[in-house]
Amino acid sequence: MSNVKLRFAPSPTGYLHIGGLRTALYGYLYAKRLGGKYVLRIEDTDQSRLVGDATEKLIDILETTGITFDEGPVIKDGKIVEVGENGPYVQSKRLEIYKKYIDQLVESGHAYHCFCSKERLDELREIQKATGKVPKYDGKCRSLTQEEIDEKIANGESYVIRMKLPADKEFVFEDLVRGKVSFNSNDVDDQVLMKSDGFPTYHMAVVVDDHLMGITHAVRGEEWLSSTPKQLFLYEALGWEPTTFVHLPTVLNKDRKKLSKRQGDVATEDFLAKGYLKEGLINYLALVGWSPEDNQEIFDMDELIQAFDFSRVSKSGGIFDLDKLNWVNAQHIRKADIGYITDLVMPYLAKADFYVEKDRSWVEMVVDAVRGNVNVIAEIPALMKMFYVEGVELENDEAKEMIKLDHVKELLAVFKAKVNEAESIDDEFAKSVFKSVQTETGIKGKNLYMCTRVALTGCCHGPEMVEILKILGKEGIISKIDFTTNNLI
Ligand code: GLU
């Protein structure tokens, strides 16, 4: 095993944004390709944003997508337990650890107590905005003496700890996606490291954790790019080697705007509930921002692991295109193991109004016949209906017109006779029956194929006729033909 170690460090917000899933995926692919380790860390230090069982949900959905971790929290018997030697992996359980390093930074002069009230900071920000300046702490508390600090604390004044950035310092780093990036400290805020509730901020916790957990690459969305100089400052102040940074392009909608919750569903959970396969979603998301060397578009997880590299991730935002996702998903529905697809269809099917229990191998045959015509699993039951209902329901006016054509009676009579003569409805029969009906009656083309289809299924389009015949079987075909002849013509 190489010493490469990556982490996915989500905040438990109650759902997993598909942009977050893509970050998780890229980290996973890279770690796996290099034979490294992958860590899940829950960043829950923002107590104001915590949502009920969000952490459990997050772990659960990640597991569902097939992204696995070598270290981190897992759910066992309904409870969160941790795997790995670098825990705890949930930040709210690491407060003592952060405190130690915050004290060290204050001690070494890299951080300071700040007693400014929220009102003062709000006012400061307003003034700065009004005068066209970038809002930034003005450093009022930077030069408090130890006596002043002690006195304020003794008086019970609330405070935060801020980092003490040096003036005019250049922070430069090599990002695996963006190349060389630099920031001047004059443009960076004296970031709060510890909030008044004693909780560390993200910036403090991320550096301590990445270091103590042995993380070699911090992979995250580009919205964190501007926090990198602050983190580099902390690495330096603590005497630690920084990780390699990898900032991924934002996932955008077709209008090149950030995909946000308001613009429809962005939760991984919602996509899966709609019947996208994890394989389809993962495959598609891999392509949002990354382009493989050849033109391959359909990948399974192992192929992605072999092919993926940050060097082919683009700097500009990746466009999330629902049509393309549908197409990729459809390819996976077609090629996946039929037993697996049928398992996924069953819950949807069980809810359908026509549902009755049937023999599993027959159900698989039906699912197999219709899966080529859908984008998502949820669309499959509607296409199966024709095989479940007694008789035939004409789906629309076109079907009604087709069935009323003059030749249909003769067609069905001859077709029925051929079926009656057949020993069984196998491939050979299903493939040859149309030819022999055509030879005998002279009926051909649409008049032959579509009319038979409508007579048997009520629909003008659908699965291959060969499949339909095999699924219905001898009795089924005859009963459908009898029904149509007696009731619909
Ligand atoms: N907790 C941050 C998030 O929610 C992670 C940022 C990072 O990976 O450094 O995205």
Coordinates of C-alpha atoms and ligand atoms in Angstrom, one line a residue:
M1 CA 0.0 0.0 0.0
S2 CA 1.4 3.4 -1.0
N3 CA 1.4 6.2 1.6
V4 CA -1.1 8.2 -0.4
K5 CA -4.1 9.0 1.8
L6 CA -7.1 11.1 0.9
R7 CA -10.1 12.1 2.7
F8 CA -13.7 13.1 2.0
A9 CA -14.7 15.6 4.7
P10 CA -18.4 16.5 4.3
S11 CA -20.5 18.6 6.7
P12 CA -23.7 16.8 7.6
T13 CA -26.3 19.0 6.1
G14 CA -29.1 16.4 5.8
Y15 CA -28.4 15.3 2.2
L16 CA -25.5 14.6 -0.1
H17 CA -25.3 17.2 -2.9
I18 CA -24.3 15.5 -6.1
G19 CA -21.4 17.9 -6.3
G20 CA -20.3 16.5 -3.0
L21 CA -20.7 13.0 -4.3
R22 CA -18.4 13.9 -7.2
T23 CA -15.8 15.2 -4.8
A24 CA -16.1 11.9 -2.8
L25 CA -15.8 9.9 -6.0
Y26 CA -12.7 11.7 -7.4
G27 CA -10.9 11.2 -4.1
Y28 CA -11.9 7.6 -4.0
L29 CA -10.8 6.9 -7.6
Y30 CA -7.4 8.6 -7.0
A31 CA -6.8 6.8 -3.7
K32 CA -7.7 3.4 -5.2
R33 CA -5.6 3.9 -8.4
L34 CA -2.5 4.7 -6.3
G35 CA -3.2 1.9 -3.9
G36 CA -3.7 4.4 -1.1
K37 CA -6.2 4.9 1.7
Y38 CA -9.4 6.8 1.9
V39 CA -10.8 8.4 5.0
L40 CA -14.3 9.7 5.8
R41 CA -14.3 12.6 8.2
I42 CA -17.4 14.3 9.4
E43 CA -17.0 18.1 9.7
D44 CA -19.7 19.0 12.1
T45 CA -18.2 21.9 14.0
D46 CA -20.8 24.4 12.8
Q47 CA -23.3 23.6 15.6
S48 CA -25.8 26.0 14.2
R49 CA -26.1 24.0 11.0
L50 CA -26.6 20.6 12.5
V51 CA -29.6 18.5 11.4
G52 CA -30.9 15.5 13.4
D53 CA -29.6 12.2 12.0
A54 CA -27.7 13.9 9.1
T55 CA -24.5 12.0 9.9
E56 CA -26.1 8.6 9.8
K57 CA -27.8 9.5 6.5
L58 CA -24.6 10.7 5.0
I59 CA -22.7 7.5 5.9
D60 CA -25.6 5.5 4.6
I61 CA -25.9 7.2 1.2
L62 CA -22.1 7.0 0.6
E63 CA -22.2 3.3 1.3
T64 CA -25.1 3.0 -1.1
T65 CA -23.2 4.6 -3.9
G66 CA -20.4 2.1 -3.6
I67 CA -17.7 4.6 -2.4
T68 CA -15.9 2.9 0.4
F69 CA -13.6 4.1 3.1
D70 CA -10.7 2.5 4.9
E71 CA -11.0 4.7 8.0
G72 CA -13.9 6.6 9.4
P73 CA -17.4 6.2 10.9
V74 CA -19.6 3.4 9.8
I75 CA -23.1 2.4 10.9
K76 CA -23.3 -0.9 12.8
D77 CA -26.5 -2.1 14.4
G78 CA -28.0 1.3 13.9
K79 CA -25.1 3.1 15.7
I80 CA -22.1 5.0 14.5
V81 CA -18.9 3.2 15.2
E82 CA -15.4 4.1 14.0
V83 CA -12.9 2.1 12.0
G84 CA -9.2 3.1 11.9
E85 CA -6.5 4.3 14.2
N86 CA -6.6 8.0 13.6
G87 CA -10.0 8.7 15.1
P88 CA -12.3 10.1 16.3
Y89 CA -13.3 10.9 12.7
V90 CA -16.2 13.1 13.8
Q91 CA -14.9 16.6 14.5
S92 CA -17.2 17.4 17.4
K93 CA -15.5 14.6 19.2
R94 CA -12.1 16.1 18.8
L95 CA -12.5 19.4 20.6
E96 CA -9.7 18.7 23.1
I97 CA -7.3 18.1 20.2
Y98 CA -8.0 21.4 18.5
K99 CA -7.8 23.2 21.8
K100 CA -4.3 22.0 22.3
Y101 CA -3.2 23.5 19.0
I102 CA -5.1 26.7 19.4
D103 CA -3.4 27.3 22.7
Q104 CA -0.1 26.5 21.0
L105 CA -0.8 29.1 18.3
V106 CA -1.7 31.8 20.9
E107 CA 1.4 30.9 22.8
S108 CA 3.7 31.2 19.8
G109 CA 2.1 34.5 18.7
H110 CA 0.4 33.2 15.6
A111 CA -3.1 33.8 17.0
Y112 CA -4.8 36.2 19.4
H113 CA -7.9 36.8 21.5
C114 CA -10.5 39.0 19.9
F115 CA -13.2 40.5 22.0
C116 CA -15.0 42.5 19.3
S117 CA -18.7 42.3 19.6
K118 CA -20.9 41.1 16.7
E119 CA -22.4 44.6 16.5
R120 CA -18.9 46.1 16.0
L121 CA -18.0 43.6 13.4
D122 CA -21.3 44.1 11.5
E123 CA -20.8 47.8 11.6
L124 CA -17.3 47.5 10.4
R125 CA -18.4 45.3 7.5
E126 CA -21.1 47.7 6.5
I127 CA -18.6 50.6 6.4
Q128 CA -16.1 48.6 4.4
K129 CA -18.7 47.6 1.9
A130 CA -20.1 51.1 1.6
T131 CA -16.6 52.4 0.9
G132 CA -15.9 49.7 -1.7
K133 CA -13.4 47.7 0.4
V134 CA -13.3 44.0 0.8
P135 CA -14.8 43.2 4.3
K136 CA -12.0 42.2 6.6
Y137 CA -11.3 42.3 10.3
D138 CA -9.4 45.6 11.1
G139 CA -7.1 44.1 13.7
K140 CA -8.4 46.1 16.6
C141 CA -7.6 43.3 19.1
R142 CA -4.2 42.3 17.6
S143 CA -2.3 44.5 20.0
L144 CA -4.1 43.9 23.3
T145 CA -1.6 43.3 26.2
Q146 CA -1.7 40.2 28.3
E147 CA -3.1 42.2 31.2
E148 CA -5.9 43.6 29.1
I149 CA -6.8 40.1 27.8
D150 CA -6.7 38.6 31.3
E151 CA -8.9 41.3 32.6
K152 CA -11.5 40.9 29.9
I153 CA -11.6 37.2 30.4
A154 CA -11.9 37.7 34.2
N155 CA -14.8 40.0 33.5
G156 CA -16.5 37.2 31.6
E157 CA -16.3 38.9 28.2
S158 CA -16.8 36.6 25.3
Y159 CA -14.0 36.2 22.8
V160 CA -12.8 34.3 19.8
I161 CA -9.3 33.3 18.7
R162 CA -8.1 34.7 15.4
M163 CA -5.0 33.9 13.3
K164 CA -2.4 36.6 13.2
L165 CA -1.5 36.8 9.5
P166 CA 1.8 38.6 8.7
A167 CA 1.5 41.6 6.4
D168 CA 2.4 41.2 2.7
K169 CA 3.3 37.6 2.7
E170 CA 3.0 35.5 -0.5
F171 CA 1.4 32.1 -0.1
V172 CA 2.1 29.9 -3.1
F173 CA 1.1 26.4 -3.8
E174 CA 0.9 23.9 -6.6
D175 CA -2.7 22.7 -7.1
L176 CA -3.1 19.4 -8.9
V177 CA -6.0 20.8 -11.0
R178 CA -5.3 24.5 -11.1
G179 CA -1.5 24.6 -11.3
K180 CA 0.4 27.3 -9.4
V181 CA -1.8 29.4 -7.2
S182 CA -0.7 32.4 -5.1
F183 CA -2.4 34.7 -2.6
N184 CA -1.0 37.8 -0.8
S185 CA -1.8 37.9 2.9
N186 CA -2.9 41.5 2.6
D187 CA -6.0 40.1 0.8
V188 CA -6.7 37.5 3.5
D189 CA -8.7 38.0 6.7
D190 CA -7.4 37.2 10.2
Q191 CA -9.6 34.2 10.2
V192 CA -11.4 33.1 13.4
L193 CA -9.9 29.8 14.6
M194 CA -12.0 29.2 17.7
K195 CA -15.5 30.5 18.1
S196 CA -16.9 31.9 21.3
D197 CA -18.6 28.5 22.0
G198 CA -15.2 26.9 22.2
F199 CA -15.6 25.1 18.9
P200 CA -12.9 25.4 16.3
T201 CA -13.7 26.8 12.9
Y202 CA -13.4 24.7 9.8
H203 CA -10.0 26.2 8.9
M204 CA -8.4 25.2 12.2
A205 CA -10.0 21.8 12.4
V206 CA -9.2 20.9 8.8
V207 CA -5.5 21.6 9.2
V208 CA -5.2 19.7 12.5
D209 CA -7.1 16.8 11.2
D210 CA -5.4 16.5 7.8
H211 CA -2.1 16.6 9.5
L212 CA -2.8 14.2 12.4
M213 CA -4.6 11.8 10.0
G214 CA -1.7 11.7 7.6
I215 CA -3.7 13.1 4.7
T216 CA -1.5 13.6 1.6
H217 CA -4.1 15.2 -0.7
A218 CA -6.9 17.5 0.3
V219 CA -9.5 17.2 -2.5
R220 CA -12.4 19.6 -2.3
G221 CA -14.6 22.0 -4.3
E222 CA -13.1 25.2 -5.7
E223 CA -15.2 27.3 -3.2
W224 CA -12.5 26.4 -0.7
L225 CA -9.6 27.8 -2.8
S226 CA -9.5 31.1 -1.0
S227 CA -9.3 29.4 2.4
T228 CA -6.1 27.7 1.3
P229 CA -3.7 30.6 2.2
K230 CA -5.2 30.6 5.7
Q231 CA -4.5 26.9 6.0
L232 CA -1.0 27.2 4.6
F233 CA -0.4 29.8 7.3
L234 CA -1.5 27.4 10.0
Y235 CA 0.7 24.6 8.6
E236 CA 3.6 26.9 8.8
A237 CA 2.8 28.2 12.2
L238 CA 2.5 24.7 13.6
G239 CA 5.6 23.5 11.8
W240 CA 3.9 21.0 9.6
E241 CA 4.3 20.0 6.0
P242 CA 1.1 21.0 4.1
T243 CA -0.9 18.5 2.1
T244 CA -1.2 18.7 -1.6
F245 CA -4.3 20.7 -2.6
V246 CA -6.7 19.7 -5.3
H247 CA -9.6 22.1 -6.0
L248 CA -12.3 20.7 -8.2
P249 CA -14.4 22.8 -10.6
T250 CA -17.9 23.6 -9.4
V251 CA -20.8 21.5 -10.8
L252 CA -22.9 23.9 -12.9
N253 CA -26.3 23.8 -14.5
K254 CA -26.7 24.3 -18.3
D255 CA -26.9 28.1 -17.7
R256 CA -23.4 27.8 -16.2
K257 CA -24.8 28.7 -12.7
K258 CA -24.1 26.8 -9.6
L259 CA -26.4 23.8 -9.1
S260 CA -28.3 24.7 -6.0
K261 CA -31.1 23.1 -4.1
R262 CA -33.5 25.6 -5.5
Q263 CA -32.9 24.5 -9.1
G264 CA -34.5 21.2 -8.7
D265 CA -33.1 18.1 -7.2
V266 CA -29.5 18.0 -6.4
A267 CA -29.6 15.4 -3.6
T268 CA -28.0 12.1 -4.4
E269 CA -30.8 10.5 -2.4
D270 CA -33.4 12.0 -4.8
F271 CA -31.6 10.7 -7.9
L272 CA -31.5 7.2 -6.4
A273 CA -35.2 7.4 -5.4
K274 CA -36.1 8.4 -8.9
G275 CA -34.6 5.2 -10.2
Y276 CA -31.1 6.2 -11.3
L277 CA -28.6 3.4 -10.8
K278 CA -25.7 4.1 -8.6
E279 CA -23.6 2.9 -11.5
G280 CA -25.2 5.4 -13.8
L281 CA -24.9 8.3 -11.4
I282 CA -21.3 7.5 -10.6
N283 CA -20.3 7.0 -14.2
Y284 CA -22.0 10.3 -15.3
L285 CA -20.6 12.3 -12.4
A286 CA -17.1 11.2 -13.1
L287 CA -17.5 12.8 -16.5
V288 CA -18.7 16.2 -15.1
G289 CA -15.3 17.9 -15.0
W290 CA -13.1 15.0 -16.0
S291 CA -12.4 13.8 -19.5
P292 CA -10.9 10.4 -20.2
E293 CA -8.0 10.0 -22.6
D294 CA -10.0 8.2 -25.3
N295 CA -13.7 8.7 -26.1
Q296 CA -15.0 6.0 -23.8
E297 CA -18.1 7.2 -22.0
I298 CA -19.5 4.1 -20.3
F299 CA -17.4 3.0 -17.3
D300 CA -17.8 0.8 -14.3
M301 CA -16.1 1.7 -11.1
D302 CA -13.1 -0.5 -11.8
E303 CA -12.6 1.1 -15.2
L304 CA -12.9 4.6 -13.6
I305 CA -10.2 3.7 -11.1
Q306 CA -7.9 2.6 -13.9
A307 CA -8.5 5.7 -16.0
F308 CA -8.9 8.6 -13.6
D309 CA -6.4 11.2 -12.9
F310 CA -6.6 14.8 -11.7
S311 CA -4.4 15.9 -14.6
R312 CA -7.5 15.6 -16.9
V313 CA -9.9 17.4 -14.6
S314 CA -10.7 20.8 -16.1
K315 CA -10.3 24.1 -14.3
S316 CA -13.6 25.5 -15.5
G317 CA -16.9 24.3 -14.1
G318 CA -18.4 21.0 -15.2
I319 CA -21.8 21.1 -16.7
F320 CA -24.5 18.9 -15.2
D321 CA -26.6 17.8 -18.2
L322 CA -29.7 15.8 -17.2
D323 CA -30.1 14.4 -20.8
K324 CA -26.6 13.0 -20.7
L325 CA -27.1 11.5 -17.3
N326 CA -30.3 9.8 -18.6
W327 CA -28.4 8.4 -21.5
V328 CA -25.5 7.1 -19.4
N329 CA -28.0 5.6 -16.9
A330 CA -29.9 4.0 -19.7
Q331 CA -26.7 2.3 -20.9
H332 CA -26.1 0.9 -17.4
I333 CA -29.7 -0.4 -17.1
R334 CA -29.2 -2.2 -20.4
K335 CA -25.9 -3.9 -19.5
A336 CA -26.3 -4.7 -15.9
D337 CA -27.1 -8.2 -14.6
I338 CA -30.8 -8.8 -15.1
G339 CA -31.2 -10.2 -11.6
Y340 CA -29.8 -7.0 -10.1
I341 CA -32.1 -4.8 -12.3
T342 CA -35.1 -6.9 -11.4
D343 CA -34.3 -6.5 -7.6
L344 CA -34.3 -2.8 -8.1
V345 CA -37.6 -2.8 -10.1
M346 CA -39.5 -4.9 -7.5
P347 CA -40.3 -2.1 -5.0
Y348 CA -41.6 0.1 -7.8
L349 CA -43.5 -2.8 -9.3
A350 CA -45.1 -3.8 -6.0
K351 CA -46.6 -0.3 -5.8
A352 CA -48.2 -0.5 -9.3
D353 CA -52.0 -0.9 -9.5
F354 CA -51.8 -4.0 -11.7
Y355 CA -49.2 -5.8 -9.5
V356 CA -49.8 -9.5 -8.8
E357 CA -47.1 -11.9 -7.7
K358 CA -45.6 -13.9 -10.6
D359 CA -42.8 -16.4 -11.1
R360 CA -39.4 -14.7 -10.7
S361 CA -37.9 -16.0 -13.9
W362 CA -41.0 -14.7 -15.8
V363 CA -40.6 -11.3 -14.2
E364 CA -36.9 -11.2 -15.2
M365 CA -37.9 -12.0 -18.7
V366 CA -40.4 -9.1 -18.8
V367 CA -37.9 -6.7 -17.2
D368 CA -35.3 -7.8 -19.7
A369 CA -37.7 -7.2 -22.6
V370 CA -38.5 -3.6 -21.6
R371 CA -35.3 -2.3 -20.0
G372 CA -34.0 -1.1 -23.4
N373 CA -36.7 1.6 -23.5
V374 CA -36.1 3.4 -20.2
N375 CA -33.8 5.9 -18.7
V376 CA -34.5 5.2 -15.0
I377 CA -35.7 2.1 -13.1
A378 CA -38.9 3.9 -12.1
E379 CA -40.1 3.9 -15.7
I380 CA -40.0 0.1 -16.0
P381 CA -43.2 -1.0 -14.3
A382 CA -45.4 1.1 -16.6
L383 CA -43.9 -0.8 -19.6
M384 CA -44.5 -4.1 -17.9
K385 CA -48.2 -3.5 -17.5
M386 CA -49.2 -5.0 -20.8
F387 CA -48.0 -8.4 -19.7
Y388 CA -49.8 -8.3 -16.3
V389 CA -53.3 -7.1 -17.4
E390 CA -56.0 -9.5 -18.6
G391 CA -57.1 -8.6 -22.1
V392 CA -55.8 -5.7 -24.0
E393 CA -56.1 -1.9 -23.3
L394 CA -55.6 0.2 -26.4
E395 CA -53.2 3.0 -25.4
N396 CA -54.2 5.8 -27.8
D397 CA -56.0 6.8 -31.0
E398 CA -53.3 5.4 -33.2
A399 CA -53.7 2.0 -31.6
K400 CA -57.5 2.3 -32.0
E401 CA -57.1 3.1 -35.7
M402 CA -54.6 0.3 -36.3
I403 CA -56.8 -2.4 -34.8
K404 CA -59.8 -1.3 -36.9
L405 CA -58.1 -1.8 -40.3
D406 CA -59.9 -4.3 -42.6
H407 CA -57.1 -6.9 -42.7
V408 CA -56.7 -7.3 -39.0
K409 CA -59.4 -10.0 -38.5
E410 CA -57.7 -12.3 -41.1
L411 CA -54.3 -11.5 -39.8
L412 CA -55.2 -12.5 -36.3
A413 CA -57.0 -15.7 -37.4
V414 CA -53.9 -16.8 -39.4
F415 CA -51.6 -15.8 -36.6
K416 CA -53.6 -17.7 -34.0
A417 CA -53.6 -20.8 -36.2
K418 CA -49.8 -20.7 -36.5
V419 CA -49.5 -20.3 -32.7
N420 CA -51.9 -23.2 -32.2
E421 CA -49.8 -25.4 -34.5
A422 CA -46.5 -24.6 -32.7
E423 CA -45.2 -26.9 -30.1
S424 CA -43.8 -24.0 -28.1
I425 CA -43.1 -20.3 -28.6
D426 CA -39.4 -20.4 -28.7
D427 CA -36.9 -18.1 -30.5
E428 CA -37.1 -20.0 -33.7
F429 CA -40.9 -19.8 -33.9
A430 CA -41.1 -16.2 -32.8
K431 CA -38.6 -15.2 -35.5
S432 CA -40.2 -17.2 -38.3
V433 CA -43.9 -16.7 -37.6
F434 CA -44.2 -13.3 -39.3
K435 CA -42.6 -14.6 -42.5
S436 CA -45.0 -17.5 -42.7
V437 CA -48.0 -15.2 -41.9
Q438 CA -46.8 -12.8 -44.6
T439 CA -46.4 -15.6 -47.2
E440 CA -49.9 -17.0 -46.4
T441 CA -51.8 -13.7 -46.3
G442 CA -49.7 -11.2 -48.3
I443 CA -50.0 -8.8 -45.3
K444 CA -46.7 -7.1 -44.6
G445 CA -44.8 -4.2 -43.1
K446 CA -46.6 -2.0 -40.6
N447 CA -49.9 -3.8 -41.4
L448 CA -48.3 -7.0 -40.2
Y449 CA -46.0 -6.0 -37.4
M450 CA -47.7 -3.1 -35.8
C451 CA -51.2 -4.5 -36.1
T452 CA -50.0 -7.7 -34.4
R453 CA -48.3 -5.7 -31.7
V454 CA -51.4 -3.6 -31.0
A455 CA -53.6 -6.7 -31.0
L456 CA -51.4 -8.4 -28.4
T457 CA -50.3 -5.4 -26.2
G458 CA -52.6 -2.5 -27.0
C459 CA -49.5 -0.4 -27.8
C460 CA -48.0 0.8 -31.1
H461 CA -44.4 0.6 -29.7
G462 CA -42.6 -1.4 -27.1
P463 CA -40.3 -4.4 -26.7
E464 CA -39.2 -6.6 -29.6
M465 CA -42.0 -8.7 -31.0
V466 CA -39.9 -11.8 -30.5
E467 CA -39.7 -11.0 -26.8
I468 CA -43.4 -10.3 -26.5
L469 CA -44.3 -13.6 -28.0
K470 CA -42.0 -15.5 -25.8
I471 CA -43.2 -13.8 -22.6
L472 CA -46.9 -14.3 -23.5
G473 CA -46.4 -17.9 -24.5
K474 CA -48.9 -20.0 -26.4
E475 CA -51.8 -19.5 -24.1
G476 CA -51.1 -15.9 -23.5
I477 CA -51.0 -15.1 -27.2
I478 CA -54.2 -17.0 -27.9
S479 CA -56.1 -15.4 -25.1
K480 CA -54.9 -11.9 -26.2
I481 CA -55.9 -12.6 -29.8
D482 CA -59.3 -13.9 -28.7
F483 CA -59.9 -10.9 -26.5
T484 CA -59.0 -8.4 -29.2
T485 CA -61.0 -10.2 -31.9
N486 CA -64.1 -10.4 -29.6
N487 CA -63.9 -7.0 -28.0
L488 CA -61.9 -4.5 -30.0
I489 CA -62.3 -5.1 -33.6
Ligands
GLU1 N1 -16.3 20.4 5.3 C1 -16.0 21.0 4.0 C2 -17.3 20.8 3.1 O1 -18.3 20.7 3.6 C3 -14.8 20.3 3.5 C4 -13.8 21.2 2.9 C5 -12.5 20.4 2.7 O2 -12.5 19.3 2.2 O3 -11.4 20.9 3.1 O4 -17.2 20.7 2.0

